[in-house]
Amino acid sequence: MSLLSARPFAIDIDPARTALIVIDMQRDFVEPGGFGASLGNDVTLLQAIIPTVGRLIAGFRAAGVTVIHTRECHVPDLSDCPPAKRNRGNPALRIGDAGPMGRILVAGEPGADIVPELAPIVGEIVIDKPGKGAFYATELGKILADRGIRQLVFAGVTTEVCVQTSMREANDRGFECVLATDATESYFPAFKQATLEMIAAQGGIVGWLATTDEIVSALHGS
Ligand code: C5J
């Protein structure tokens, strides 16, 4: 056990029962021509956290702690993409349409890949998820239970959509959740700020907040 300096209060972390969940650091959200850009967003905001997410992943790998990556994507026939999701909003390209990085948010297409700087290494788990939450319609819950994991550190994009949804799903399932505040980002800075505040409010009603340096230090017992 080591004490993580976090907000709203410090928490004991047991590296043997902890995993890092890196949410959706995919080209479709972070690079021009993908899903995020098709919705009119400025993707440079998200690109900026790649080095910090890389440092967090490196810290987990060096400590021998489980790293799990997720990708929001759909099977090629879109049978796992409800029309209510595909038809939402007025994007330049809808899920499944052909774009510069292949079909938008479709498994196996270049845009659905994790950015090369953060690519999973052999042995790391990659969860393809059709929803915003990482537990919905995936094996994540079973994988964590099989490994005896009870504490989760979250990073990735976007803070108020897939990261927050996944963290809330995990919180309801009894996991202690920490969000790496500088390793997550939103297209909307005010939404990121509001999400951080609502997670830690009311005594950490959804979980804890800590920086990448604080988390990596705790993992390494310093
Ligand atoms: C969104 C995500 N924003 N990964 N997905 O649609 O947050």
XYZ file of C-alpha atoms and ligand atoms in Angstrom:
229
model
C 0.000 0.000 0.000
C 1.148 3.540 -0.643
C -0.540 6.817 0.089
C -1.665 8.799 -2.954
C -1.886 12.514 -2.374
C -5.264 13.178 -3.993
C -8.339 15.319 -3.798
C -10.662 15.531 -1.922
C -8.397 13.517 0.416
C -5.443 11.115 0.276
C -6.156 7.484 -0.545
C -4.185 4.262 -0.002
C -3.326 2.592 -3.315
C -2.542 -1.100 -3.617
C -0.639 -1.473 -6.925
C -1.375 -5.222 -7.005
C -5.109 -4.495 -7.131
C -4.952 -1.438 -9.387
C -5.253 -0.885 -13.146
C -4.846 2.088 -15.424
C -7.735 2.517 -17.872
C -6.758 4.707 -20.819
C -9.952 5.787 -22.512
C -10.204 6.208 -26.293
C -6.863 7.828 -27.177
C -7.788 7.106 -30.792
C -6.897 8.883 -33.993
C -10.640 9.488 -34.572
C -10.778 11.782 -31.538
C -7.320 13.315 -31.632
C -6.408 13.799 -35.296
C -7.919 15.980 -38.030
C -10.386 14.121 -40.275
C -11.809 11.892 -37.538
C -15.026 11.731 -35.541
C -14.140 14.560 -33.163
C -13.218 16.902 -35.999
C -16.350 15.916 -37.967
C -18.393 17.269 -35.050
C -16.654 20.625 -35.427
C -14.203 20.263 -32.544
C -10.646 21.588 -32.241
C -8.606 18.397 -31.870
C -5.375 20.179 -30.922
C -6.630 20.475 -27.348
C -6.693 16.674 -27.093
C -3.372 16.184 -28.890
C -1.679 18.240 -26.185
C -2.119 15.565 -23.486
C -0.466 12.740 -25.476
C 2.971 13.179 -23.795
C 1.398 13.247 -20.313
C -0.716 10.160 -20.982
C 2.475 8.522 -22.272
C 4.273 9.361 -19.014
C 1.401 7.920 -16.974
C 1.393 4.693 -19.021
C 5.187 4.445 -18.709
C 4.895 4.811 -14.922
C 2.394 1.942 -14.742
C 4.489 -0.263 -17.017
C 7.641 0.428 -14.990
C 5.789 -0.493 -11.768
C 4.410 -3.680 -13.372
C 0.819 -2.503 -12.865
C -1.968 -3.492 -15.283
C -2.636 -1.154 -18.226
C -5.913 -1.415 -20.151
C -6.793 0.608 -23.246
C -10.273 1.233 -24.653
C -11.431 2.178 -28.133
C -14.879 3.500 -28.942
C -15.773 1.730 -32.176
C -18.355 -0.412 -33.903
C -18.401 -3.616 -35.911
C -18.315 -2.987 -39.685
C -22.039 -3.727 -40.220
C -22.846 -1.232 -37.425
C -25.152 -3.768 -35.759
C -23.825 -2.535 -32.387
C -24.465 1.139 -33.215
C -28.034 2.152 -32.417
C -29.569 4.568 -34.945
C -30.107 6.930 -32.023
C -26.310 7.169 -31.719
C -25.488 7.284 -35.434
C -28.092 9.922 -36.233
C -27.283 12.237 -33.336
C -26.365 15.814 -34.188
C -25.344 17.088 -37.586
C -21.763 15.914 -38.123
C -19.880 16.320 -41.403
C -19.331 12.543 -41.281
C -21.464 10.036 -39.395
C -20.257 6.858 -37.687
C -19.570 4.336 -40.468
C -19.051 6.954 -43.197
C -15.767 6.897 -45.131
C -13.349 9.644 -44.080
C -9.650 10.359 -44.543
C -8.752 7.746 -41.877
C -11.208 5.115 -43.106
C -14.741 4.556 -41.865
C -15.517 6.703 -38.827
C -15.347 4.786 -35.495
C -15.342 1.365 -37.176
C -13.110 -1.361 -35.717
C -10.129 -2.198 -37.886
C -10.065 1.194 -39.658
C -7.001 3.451 -39.187
C -9.054 6.107 -37.392
C -10.165 3.656 -34.710
C -6.542 2.865 -33.820
C -4.935 4.246 -30.694
C -2.464 7.024 -31.580
C 0.966 5.512 -32.297
C 2.671 7.322 -29.383
C 0.370 5.472 -26.920
C 0.090 2.138 -28.721
C -0.549 -0.844 -26.428
C 2.361 -3.211 -25.930
C 2.170 -7.000 -25.988
C 0.162 -8.282 -23.033
C -1.909 -5.134 -22.524
C -5.670 -5.494 -22.824
C -7.578 -3.508 -25.444
C -11.340 -3.209 -24.976
C -13.467 -2.237 -27.972
C -16.603 -0.582 -26.663
C -19.713 0.422 -28.591
C -20.892 2.869 -25.945
C -19.478 5.789 -24.056
C -18.962 3.703 -20.901
C -16.203 1.062 -20.847
C -18.355 -1.475 -18.972
C -21.399 -1.366 -21.258
C -21.460 -4.417 -23.624
C -17.810 -5.320 -22.920
C -15.841 -7.920 -20.924
C -14.167 -5.253 -18.771
C -16.003 -6.139 -15.550
C -15.056 -9.816 -15.835
C -11.436 -9.026 -16.756
C -11.048 -6.828 -13.665
C -12.774 -9.360 -11.408
C -10.561 -12.203 -12.696
C -7.478 -10.131 -11.825
C -8.743 -9.061 -8.394
C -8.553 -5.386 -9.344
C -10.455 -2.995 -7.061
C -8.865 0.389 -7.771
C -8.852 2.151 -11.156
C -6.925 5.126 -12.441
C -8.579 6.795 -15.429
C -7.014 8.852 -18.218
C -7.918 9.686 -21.803
C -10.622 11.495 -23.716
C -13.005 13.079 -23.494
C -13.227 13.998 -19.842
C -16.958 14.645 -19.656
C -18.098 11.943 -22.086
C -16.343 8.564 -22.193
C -14.004 9.142 -19.243
C -16.698 10.372 -16.895
C -19.241 7.772 -18.048
C -16.724 4.954 -17.503
C -15.696 6.311 -14.121
C -19.308 6.516 -12.985
C -19.962 2.964 -14.188
C -16.905 1.804 -12.228
C -17.898 3.762 -9.118
C -21.336 2.123 -9.141
C -19.631 -1.284 -9.406
C -17.659 -0.647 -6.216
C -14.279 0.341 -7.650
C -12.271 3.159 -6.088
C -11.582 5.495 -8.998
C -8.924 8.155 -9.472
C -8.888 10.533 -12.425
C -5.476 11.711 -13.653
C -6.305 15.383 -14.035
C -3.542 16.295 -16.475
C -3.903 13.106 -18.544
C -7.486 13.744 -19.581
C -8.928 16.415 -21.833
C -12.087 17.758 -23.397
C -12.846 19.767 -26.526
C -14.542 22.135 -24.049
C -12.239 23.356 -21.225
C -15.238 24.401 -19.118
C -16.710 20.884 -19.365
C -13.407 19.363 -18.194
C -13.281 21.734 -15.228
C -16.904 21.044 -14.304
C -16.313 17.285 -14.530
C -13.305 17.415 -12.217
C -15.318 19.421 -9.714
C -18.363 17.135 -9.803
C -16.232 13.994 -9.391
C -14.514 15.250 -6.249
C -17.475 17.116 -4.762
C -19.464 15.794 -1.808
C -16.518 13.869 -0.371
C -15.485 12.317 -3.688
C -18.919 11.168 -4.761
C -17.521 9.667 -7.966
C -13.859 9.376 -6.996
C -10.539 11.106 -6.493
C -8.376 13.520 -8.477
C -4.590 13.412 -8.690
C -1.901 14.485 -11.134
C 0.210 12.111 -13.197
C 3.261 12.882 -11.018
C 1.313 12.175 -7.821
C -0.003 8.889 -9.182
C 3.337 7.661 -10.555
C 5.091 8.601 -7.277
C 2.551 6.637 -5.253
C 2.908 3.587 -7.510
C 6.630 3.604 -6.986
C 6.247 4.113 -3.223
C 7.877 7.544 -3.138
C -17.103 11.009 -27.463
C -15.431 9.894 -26.137
N -16.807 12.207 -26.976
N -14.453 8.993 -26.231
N -16.383 9.919 -27.125
O -18.022 10.892 -28.241
O -15.474 10.684 -25.225
